[in-house]
JSON list of C-alpha atoms in Angstrom, two decimals:
[
{"chain": "I", "resi": 1, "resn": "MET", "atom": "CA", "xyz": [0.00, 0.00, 0.00]},
{"chain": "I", "resi": 2, "resn": "ALA", "atom": "CA", "xyz": [1.32, 3.42, -0.97]},
{"chain": "I", "resi": 3, "resn": "PRO", "atom": "CA", "xyz": [1.74, 6.13, 1.69]},
{"chain": "I", "resi": 4, "resn": "GLN", "atom": "CA", "xyz": [-0.92, 8.86, 1.85]},
{"chain": "I", "resi": 5, "resn": "LEU", "atom": "CA", "xyz": [0.13, 11.78, -0.34]},
{"chain": "I", "resi": 6, "resn": "SER", "atom": "CA", "xyz": [-2.96, 13.96, -0.54]},
{"chain": "I", "resi": 7, "resn": "GLY", "atom": "CA", "xyz": [-2.79, 17.71, -0.10]},
{"chain": "I", "resi": 8, "resn": "ILE", "atom": "CA", "xyz": [0.64, 18.32, -1.61]},
{"chain": "I", "resi": 9, "resn": "ASP", "atom": "CA", "xyz": [0.45, 21.96, -2.67]},
{"chain": "I", "resi": 10, "resn": "ILE", "atom": "CA", "xyz": [3.62, 22.18, -4.75]},
{"chain": "I", "resi": 11, "resn": "ASP", "atom": "CA", "xyz": [3.70, 22.36, -8.53]},
{"chain": "I", "resi": 12, "resn": "SER", "atom": "CA", "xyz": [4.98, 19.56, -10.78]},
{"chain": "I", "resi": 13, "resn": "LYS", "atom": "CA", "xyz": [8.39, 21.21, -11.19]},
{"chain": "I", "resi": 14, "resn": "HIS", "atom": "CA", "xyz": [8.97, 21.29, -7.43]},
{"chain": "I", "resi": 15, "resn": "PHE", "atom": "CA", "xyz": [7.57, 17.75, -7.09]},
{"chain": "I", "resi": 16, "resn": "GLN", "atom": "CA", "xyz": [10.08, 16.53, -9.69]},
{"chain": "I", "resi": 17, "resn": "ALA", "atom": "CA", "xyz": [12.86, 18.29, -7.74]},
{"chain": "I", "resi": 18, "resn": "LEU", "atom": "CA", "xyz": [11.60, 16.51, -4.62]},
{"chain": "I", "resi": 19, "resn": "LEU", "atom": "CA", "xyz": [11.77, 13.13, -6.39]},
{"chain": "I", "resi": 20, "resn": "LYS", "atom": "CA", "xyz": [15.29, 13.79, -7.70]},
{"chain": "I", "resi": 21, "resn": "GLY", "atom": "CA", "xyz": [16.48, 15.01, -4.30]},
{"chain": "I", "resi": 22, "resn": "VAL", "atom": "CA", "xyz": [14.97, 12.09, -2.42]},
{"chain": "I", "resi": 23, "resn": "SER", "atom": "CA", "xyz": [16.45, 9.56, -4.85]},
{"chain": "I", "resi": 24, "resn": "LYS", "atom": "CA", "xyz": [19.86, 11.21, -4.55]},
{"chain": "I", "resi": 25, "resn": "ILE", "atom": "CA", "xyz": [19.68, 11.05, -0.76]},
{"chain": "I", "resi": 26, "resn": "LEU", "atom": "CA", "xyz": [18.44, 7.44, -0.75]},
{"chain": "I", "resi": 27, "resn": "PHE", "atom": "CA", "xyz": [20.59, 5.88, -3.46]},
{"chain": "I", "resi": 28, "resn": "PHE", "atom": "CA", "xyz": [23.49, 8.04, -4.60]},
{"chain": "I", "resi": 29, "resn": "GLN", "atom": "CA", "xyz": [25.00, 9.68, -1.52]},
{"chain": "I", "resi": 30, "resn": "THR", "atom": "CA", "xyz": [27.10, 6.85, -0.19]},
{"chain": "I", "resi": 31, "resn": "LEU", "atom": "CA", "xyz": [29.91, 8.85, 1.41]},
{"chain": "I", "resi": 32, "resn": "PRO", "atom": "CA", "xyz": [29.57, 11.94, 3.61]},
{"chain": "I", "resi": 33, "resn": "SER", "atom": "CA", "xyz": [30.39, 15.08, 1.65]},
{"chain": "I", "resi": 34, "resn": "GLU", "atom": "CA", "xyz": [29.81, 18.82, 1.80]},
{"chain": "I", "resi": 35, "resn": "ASP", "atom": "CA", "xyz": [28.01, 18.53, -1.55]},
{"chain": "I", "resi": 36, "resn": "ASN", "atom": "CA", "xyz": [25.41, 16.12, -0.19]},
{"chain": "I", "resi": 37, "resn": "ILE", "atom": "CA", "xyz": [21.78, 17.14, -0.16]},
{"chain": "I", "resi": 38, "resn": "THR", "atom": "CA", "xyz": [20.14, 17.02, 3.26]},
{"chain": "I", "resi": 39, "resn": "LEU", "atom": "CA", "xyz": [16.45, 16.53, 4.00]},
{"chain": "I", "resi": 40, "resn": "GLU", "atom": "CA", "xyz": [16.39, 19.98, 5.61]},
{"chain": "I", "resi": 41, "resn": "TYR", "atom": "CA", "xyz": [17.83, 21.62, 2.48]},
{"chain": "I", "resi": 42, "resn": "LEU", "atom": "CA", "xyz": [15.42, 19.71, 0.24]},
{"chain": "I", "resi": 43, "resn": "GLN", "atom": "CA", "xyz": [12.51, 20.72, 2.44]},
{"chain": "I", "resi": 44, "resn": "SER", "atom": "CA", "xyz": [13.49, 24.41, 2.36]},
{"chain": "I", "resi": 45, "resn": "GLU", "atom": "CA", "xyz": [13.92, 24.44, -1.43]},
{"chain": "I", "resi": 46, "resn": "VAL", "atom": "CA", "xyz": [10.97, 22.32, -2.52]},
{"chain": "I", "resi": 47, "resn": "PHE", "atom": "CA", "xyz": [8.36, 23.70, -0.14]},
{"chain": "I", "resi": 48, "resn": "ASP", "atom": "CA", "xyz": [9.36, 27.35, -0.59]},
{"chain": "I", "resi": 49, "resn": "GLY", "atom": "CA", "xyz": [6.04, 29.18, -0.88]},
{"chain": "I", "resi": 50, "resn": "SER", "atom": "CA", "xyz": [3.99, 26.19, 0.25]},
{"chain": "I", "resi": 51, "resn": "SER", "atom": "CA", "xyz": [1.10, 26.73, 2.63]},
{"chain": "I", "resi": 52, "resn": "LEU", "atom": "CA", "xyz": [1.81, 23.43, 4.39]},
{"chain": "I", "resi": 53, "resn": "SER", "atom": "CA", "xyz": [3.00, 23.59, 7.96]},
{"chain": "I", "resi": 54, "resn": "GLN", "atom": "CA", "xyz": [6.55, 22.45, 8.76]},
{"chain": "I", "resi": 55, "resn": "GLU", "atom": "CA", "xyz": [5.12, 19.26, 10.25]},
{"chain": "I", "resi": 56, "resn": "ASN", "atom": "CA", "xyz": [3.03, 18.49, 7.15]},
{"chain": "I", "resi": 57, "resn": "GLN", "atom": "CA", "xyz": [6.01, 19.25, 4.91]},
{"chain": "I", "resi": 58, "resn": "LEU", "atom": "CA", "xyz": [8.06, 16.74, 6.88]},
{"chain": "I", "resi": 59, "resn": "ASN", "atom": "CA", "xyz": [5.24, 14.18, 6.61]},
{"chain": "I", "resi": 60, "resn": "VAL", "atom": "CA", "xyz": [5.10, 14.66, 2.82]},
{"chain": "I", "resi": 61, "resn": "LEU", "atom": "CA", "xyz": [8.88, 14.38, 2.61]},
{"chain": "I", "resi": 62, "resn": "ASN", "atom": "CA", "xyz": [8.87, 11.13, 4.61]},
{"chain": "I", "resi": 63, "resn": "SER", "atom": "CA", "xyz": [5.96, 9.75, 2.56]},
{"chain": "I", "resi": 64, "resn": "VAL", "atom": "CA", "xyz": [7.69, 10.54, -0.74]},
{"chain": "I", "resi": 65, "resn": "GLN", "atom": "CA", "xyz": [10.88, 8.96, 0.61]},
{"chain": "I", "resi": 66, "resn": "ALA", "atom": "CA", "xyz": [8.96, 5.79, 1.52]},
{"chain": "I", "resi": 67, "resn": "LEU", "atom": "CA", "xyz": [7.23, 5.78, -1.87]},
{"chain": "I", "resi": 68, "resn": "VAL", "atom": "CA", "xyz": [10.46, 6.20, -3.86]},
{"chain": "I", "resi": 69, "resn": "ARG", "atom": "CA", "xyz": [12.19, 3.50, -1.79]},
{"chain": "I", "resi": 70, "resn": "ASP", "atom": "CA", "xyz": [9.25, 1.14, -2.31]},
{"chain": "I", "resi": 71, "resn": "ILE", "atom": "CA", "xyz": [9.10, 1.75, -6.07]},
{"chain": "I", "resi": 72, "resn": "ALA", "atom": "CA", "xyz": [12.86, 1.28, -6.41]},
{"chain": "I", "resi": 73, "resn": "LEU", "atom": "CA", "xyz": [13.11, -1.87, -4.28]},
{"chain": "I", "resi": 74, "resn": "LYS", "atom": "CA", "xyz": [10.19, -3.48, -6.12]},
{"chain": "I", "resi": 75, "resn": "ASP", "atom": "CA", "xyz": [11.40, -2.09, -9.48]},
{"chain": "I", "resi": 76, "resn": "LEU", "atom": "CA", "xyz": [7.80, -1.29, -10.41]},
{"chain": "I", "resi": 77, "resn": "SER", "atom": "CA", "xyz": [6.71, -0.67, -13.99]},
{"chain": "I", "resi": 78, "resn": "PRO", "atom": "CA", "xyz": [4.89, 2.59, -14.79]},
{"chain": "I", "resi": 79, "resn": "ASP", "atom": "CA", "xyz": [1.57, 0.69, -14.92]},
{"chain": "I", "resi": 80, "resn": "ALA", "atom": "CA", "xyz": [2.28, -0.91, -11.55]},
{"chain": "I", "resi": 81, "resn": "ILE", "atom": "CA", "xyz": [3.09, 2.53, -10.10]},
{"chain": "I", "resi": 82, "resn": "THR", "atom": "CA", "xyz": [-0.25, 3.90, -11.29]},
{"chain": "I", "resi": 83, "resn": "GLU", "atom": "CA", "xyz": [-2.01, 0.93, -9.72]},
{"chain": "I", "resi": 84, "resn": "HIS", "atom": "CA", "xyz": [0.10, 1.29, -6.56]},
{"chain": "I", "resi": 85, "resn": "LEU", "atom": "CA", "xyz": [-0.89, 4.96, -6.23]},
{"chain": "I", "resi": 86, "resn": "ASP", "atom": "CA", "xyz": [-4.63, 4.57, -6.84]},
{"chain": "I", "resi": 87, "resn": "GLU", "atom": "CA", "xyz": [-5.55, 5.16, -3.20]},
{"chain": "I", "resi": 88, "resn": "SER", "atom": "CA", "xyz": [-2.62, 7.37, -2.17]},
{"chain": "I", "resi": 89, "resn": "GLY", "atom": "CA", "xyz": [-4.33, 10.69, -2.83]},
{"chain": "I", "resi": 90, "resn": "LEU", "atom": "CA", "xyz": [-1.54, 11.84, -5.15]},
{"chain": "I", "resi": 91, "resn": "SER", "atom": "CA", "xyz": [-2.84, 14.17, -7.86]},
{"chain": "I", "resi": 92, "resn": "LYS", "atom": "CA", "xyz": [-2.86, 13.11, -11.51]},
{"chain": "I", "resi": 93, "resn": "ASP", "atom": "CA", "xyz": [-0.22, 15.74, -12.34]},
{"chain": "I", "resi": 94, "resn": "HIS", "atom": "CA", "xyz": [2.07, 14.49, -9.58]},
{"chain": "I", "resi": 95, "resn": "THR", "atom": "CA", "xyz": [1.48, 10.87, -10.63]},
{"chain": "I", "resi": 96, "resn": "LYS", "atom": "CA", "xyz": [2.38, 11.79, -14.21]},
{"chain": "I", "resi": 97, "resn": "THR", "atom": "CA", "xyz": [5.52, 13.59, -12.96]},
{"chain": "I", "resi": 98, "resn": "LEU", "atom": "CA", "xyz": [6.47, 10.57, -10.85]},
{"chain": "I", "resi": 99, "resn": "ILE", "atom": "CA", "xyz": [6.06, 8.16, -13.77]},
{"chain": "I", "resi": 100, "resn": "LYS", "atom": "CA", "xyz": [8.03, 10.46, -16.08]},
{"chain": "I", "resi": 101, "resn": "TRP", "atom": "CA", "xyz": [10.86, 10.69, -13.50]},
{"chain": "I", "resi": 102, "resn": "TRP", "atom": "CA", "xyz": [10.83, 6.92, -12.92]},
{"chain": "I", "resi": 103, "resn": "THR", "atom": "CA", "xyz": [10.86, 6.10, -16.64]},
{"chain": "I", "resi": 104, "resn": "LYS", "atom": "CA", "xyz": [13.90, 8.33, -17.09]},
{"chain": "I", "resi": 105, "resn": "ASP", "atom": "CA", "xyz": [15.87, 7.25, -13.98]},
{"chain": "I", "resi": 106, "resn": "ARG", "atom": "CA", "xyz": [14.65, 3.68, -13.42]},
{"chain": "I", "resi": 107, "resn": "GLU", "atom": "CA", "xyz": [17.73, 1.87, -14.70]},
{"chain": "I", "resi": 108, "resn": "LYS", "atom": "CA", "xyz": [20.15, 4.13, -12.83]},
{"chain": "I", "resi": 109, "resn": "VAL", "atom": "CA", "xyz": [18.20, 3.86, -9.55]},
{"chain": "I", "resi": 110, "resn": "HIS", "atom": "CA", "xyz": [17.73, 0.10, -9.91]},
{"chain": "I", "resi": 111, "resn": "LEU", "atom": "CA", "xyz": [21.47, -0.36, -10.45]},
{"chain": "I", "resi": 112, "resn": "ALA", "atom": "CA", "xyz": [22.20, 1.75, -7.35]},
{"chain": "I", "resi": 113, "resn": "VAL", "atom": "CA", "xyz": [19.73, -0.35, -5.33]},
{"chain": "I", "resi": 114, "resn": "LEU", "atom": "CA", "xyz": [21.41, -3.58, -6.47]},
{"chain": "I", "resi": 115, "resn": "GLN", "atom": "CA", "xyz": [24.85, -2.24, -5.60]},
{"chain": "I", "resi": 116, "resn": "SER", "atom": "CA", "xyz": [23.69, -1.01, -2.20]},
{"chain": "I", "resi": 117, "resn": "GLN", "atom": "CA", "xyz": [22.29, -4.45, -1.40]},
{"chain": "I", "resi": 118, "resn": "GLY", "atom": "CA", "xyz": [25.66, -6.05, -1.98]},
{"chain": "I", "resi": 119, "resn": "MET", "atom": "CA", "xyz": [24.74, -7.56, -5.31]},
{"chain": "I", "resi": 120, "resn": "GLY", "atom": "CA", "xyz": [27.59, -8.43, -7.61]},
{"chain": "I", "resi": 121, "resn": "PRO", "atom": "CA", "xyz": [28.23, -7.17, -11.10]},
{"chain": "I", "resi": 122, "resn": "GLN", "atom": "CA", "xyz": [25.28, -6.53, -13.39]},
{"chain": "I", "resi": 123, "resn": "LEU", "atom": "CA", "xyz": [25.10, -8.28, -16.75]},
{"chain": "I", "resi": 124, "resn": "THR", "atom": "CA", "xyz": [24.83, -5.62, -19.44]},
{"chain": "I", "resi": 125, "resn": "ASN", "atom": "CA", "xyz": [25.32, -7.55, -22.68]},
{"chain": "I", "resi": 126, "resn": "VAL", "atom": "CA", "xyz": [25.64, -11.10, -24.03]},
{"chain": "I", "resi": 127, "resn": "LYS", "atom": "CA", "xyz": [27.25, -12.08, -27.32]},
{"chain": "I", "resi": 128, "resn": "TRP", "atom": "CA", "xyz": [27.76, -15.62, -28.54]},
{"chain": "I", "resi": 129, "resn": "ARG", "atom": "CA", "xyz": [28.87, -17.71, -31.46]},
{"chain": "I", "resi": 130, "resn": "VAL", "atom": "CA", "xyz": [29.35, -21.39, -32.24]},
{"chain": "I", "resi": 131, "resn": "GLN", "atom": "CA", "xyz": [32.88, -22.55, -32.88]},
{"chain": "I", "resi": 132, "resn": "LYS", "atom": "CA", "xyz": [33.29, -25.68, -34.98]},
{"chain": "I", "resi": 133, "resn": "SER", "atom": "CA", "xyz": [36.47, -27.72, -35.11]},
{"chain": "I", "resi": 134, "resn": "LEU", "atom": "CA", "xyz": [37.82, -27.80, -38.63]},
{"chain": "I", "resi": 135, "resn": "ALA", "atom": "CA", "xyz": [38.39, -31.05, -40.47]},
{"chain": "I", "resi": 136, "resn": "PHE", "atom": "CA", "xyz": [42.02, -31.69, -41.34]},
{"chain": "I", "resi": 137, "resn": "PRO", "atom": "CA", "xyz": [43.89, -34.36, -43.35]},
{"chain": "I", "resi": 138, "resn": "THR", "atom": "CA", "xyz": [45.13, -37.35, -41.39]},
{"chain": "I", "resi": 139, "resn": "GLY", "atom": "CA", "xyz": [47.66, -40.03, -42.21]},
{"chain": "I", "resi": 140, "resn": "ALA", "atom": "CA", "xyz": [48.80, -41.48, -45.51]},
{"chain": "I", "resi": 141, "resn": "GLY", "atom": "CA", "xyz": [45.45, -41.66, -47.25]},
{"chain": "I", "resi": 142, "resn": "GLY", "atom": "CA", "xyz": [44.89, -37.94, -46.81]},
{"chain": "I", "resi": 143, "resn": "GLN", "atom": "CA", "xyz": [41.38, -38.60, -45.54]},
{"chain": "I", "resi": 144, "resn": "GLU", "atom": "CA", "xyz": [39.73, -35.87, -43.54]},
{"chain": "I", "resi": 145, "resn": "GLN", "atom": "CA", "xyz": [38.81, -36.52, -39.96]},
{"chain": "I", "resi": 146, "resn": "GLU", "atom": "CA", "xyz": [35.22, -35.70, -39.03]},
{"chain": "I", "resi": 147, "resn": "ILE", "atom": "CA", "xyz": [34.41, -32.66, -36.93]},
{"chain": "I", "resi": 148, "resn": "THR", "atom": "CA", "xyz": [34.87, -33.96, -33.43]},
{"chain": "I", "resi": 149, "resn": "SER", "atom": "CA", "xyz": [33.67, -31.15, -31.25]},
{"chain": "I", "resi": 150, "resn": "ASN", "atom": "CA", "xyz": [31.63, -28.00, -31.34]},
{"chain": "I", "resi": 151, "resn": "SER", "atom": "CA", "xyz": [31.61, -25.40, -28.63]},
{"chain": "I", "resi": 152, "resn": "ALA", "atom": "CA", "xyz": [29.82, -22.18, -27.86]},
{"chain": "I", "resi": 153, "resn": "LEU", "atom": "CA", "xyz": [31.78, -19.04, -27.12]},
{"chain": "I", "resi": 154, "resn": "LEU", "atom": "CA", "xyz": [29.88, -16.78, -24.78]},
{"chain": "I", "resi": 155, "resn": "GLN", "atom": "CA", "xyz": [30.97, -13.20, -24.10]},
{"chain": "I", "resi": 156, "resn": "LEU", "atom": "CA", "xyz": [29.39, -11.61, -21.03]},
{"chain": "I", "resi": 157, "resn": "SER", "atom": "CA", "xyz": [29.74, -7.87, -20.43]},
{"chain": "I", "resi": 158, "resn": "LEU", "atom": "CA", "xyz": [29.59, -7.14, -16.70]},
{"chain": "I", "resi": 159, "resn": "PHE", "atom": "CA", "xyz": [29.21, -3.71, -15.09]},
{"chain": "I", "resi": 160, "resn": "ASP", "atom": "CA", "xyz": [30.48, -3.24, -11.54]},
{"chain": "I", "resi": 161, "resn": "LYS", "atom": "CA", "xyz": [31.33, -0.07, -9.63]},
{"chain": "I", "resi": 162, "resn": "GLY", "atom": "CA", "xyz": [31.62, 2.14, -12.67]},
{"chain": "I", "resi": 163, "resn": "THR", "atom": "CA", "xyz": [33.65, -0.20, -14.86]},
{"chain": "I", "resi": 164, "resn": "GLU", "atom": "CA", "xyz": [32.67, -2.68, -17.53]},
{"chain": "I", "resi": 165, "resn": "GLU", "atom": "CA", "xyz": [34.50, -5.95, -18.01]},
{"chain": "I", "resi": 166, "resn": "ASP", "atom": "CA", "xyz": [34.08, -8.68, -20.61]},
{"chain": "I", "resi": 167, "resn": "VAL", "atom": "CA", "xyz": [34.27, -12.34, -19.61]},
{"chain": "I", "resi": 168, "resn": "LEU", "atom": "CA", "xyz": [34.71, -15.00, -22.30]},
{"chain": "I", "resi": 169, "resn": "LEU", "atom": "CA", "xyz": [33.46, -18.54, -21.68]},
{"chain": "I", "resi": 170, "resn": "GLU", "atom": "CA", "xyz": [33.78, -21.64, -23.85]},
{"chain": "I", "resi": 171, "resn": "LEU", "atom": "CA", "xyz": [30.99, -24.18, -23.35]},
{"chain": "I", "resi": 172, "resn": "ASP", "atom": "CA", "xyz": [30.77, -27.70, -24.70]},
{"chain": "I", "resi": 173, "resn": "PRO", "atom": "CA", "xyz": [27.32, -29.07, -25.70]},
{"chain": "I", "resi": 174, "resn": "THR", "atom": "CA", "xyz": [26.77, -30.60, -22.25]},
{"chain": "I", "resi": 175, "resn": "MET", "atom": "CA", "xyz": [27.44, -27.26, -20.51]},
{"chain": "I", "resi": 176, "resn": "VAL", "atom": "CA", "xyz": [25.17, -25.44, -22.98]},
{"chain": "I", "resi": 177, "resn": "GLU", "atom": "CA", "xyz": [22.36, -27.87, -22.07]},
{"chain": "I", "resi": 178, "resn": "LYS", "atom": "CA", "xyz": [22.93, -27.24, -18.35]},
{"chain": "I", "resi": 179, "resn": "LEU", "atom": "CA", "xyz": [22.98, -23.48, -18.90]},
{"chain": "I", "resi": 180, "resn": "VAL", "atom": "CA", "xyz": [19.79, -23.53, -20.98]},
{"chain": "I", "resi": 181, "resn": "GLY", "atom": "CA", "xyz": [18.10, -25.71, -18.34]},
{"chain": "I", "resi": 182, "resn": "ALA", "atom": "CA", "xyz": [19.11, -23.35, -15.55]},
{"chain": "I", "resi": 183, "resn": "LEU", "atom": "CA", "xyz": [17.95, -20.28, -17.51]},
{"chain": "I", "resi": 184, "resn": "HIS", "atom": "CA", "xyz": [14.63, -21.98, -18.28]},
{"chain": "I", "resi": 185, "resn": "GLU", "atom": "CA", "xyz": [14.16, -22.72, -14.57]},
{"chain": "I", "resi": 186, "resn": "ILE", "atom": "CA", "xyz": [14.93, -19.08, -13.70]},
{"chain": "I", "resi": 187, "resn": "GLN", "atom": "CA", "xyz": [12.48, -17.87, -16.36]},
{"chain": "I", "resi": 188, "resn": "THR", "atom": "CA", "xyz": [9.77, -20.15, -15.01]},
{"chain": "I", "resi": 189, "resn": "LYS", "atom": "CA", "xyz": [10.25, -18.88, -11.46]},
{"chain": "I", "resi": 190, "resn": "ILE", "atom": "CA", "xyz": [10.28, -15.18, -12.30]},
{"chain": "I", "resi": 191, "resn": "THR", "atom": "CA", "xyz": [7.31, -15.32, -14.66]},
{"chain": "I", "resi": 192, "resn": "SER", "atom": "CA", "xyz": [5.04, -17.32, -12.37]}
]
């Protein structure tokens, strides 16, 4: 259930600034720094000119923080966000602003969430090809030997802590079957 967000009297521009500020505080400020945004600073900038009391501003700030954290941890789709917010009291303009912000920053925020949870490198690309052994002449008769083995070359691009690294794997047919079986099992579990 989404937090209650009715009565926010800031325009869409300030609401977008609130979303950006909250996401920066939650996901991108990992080390203390003078450049870090604080909740107090965000509150003073975003609610400048608002008729909400300091207490209500703080409640909105905490509710938006909880909402952004929830959306990011669940990695919700825009449709799921709309459904999630149905009973939150958030205006249609603010919902549209939230979905626009999330669509733009979803991948970056999701990656930050994964890294903050101690997840390893993220797979960013997969390339593959089949490598066939070539036939070559053998012995006195000059007969060609049959192709004895095929293998798959798999190149995985991994992103971790700002750097991308490629890993090259060679898989024989048995390993390819195991890999396909494992991927099928994963697909079954995440789609059910």
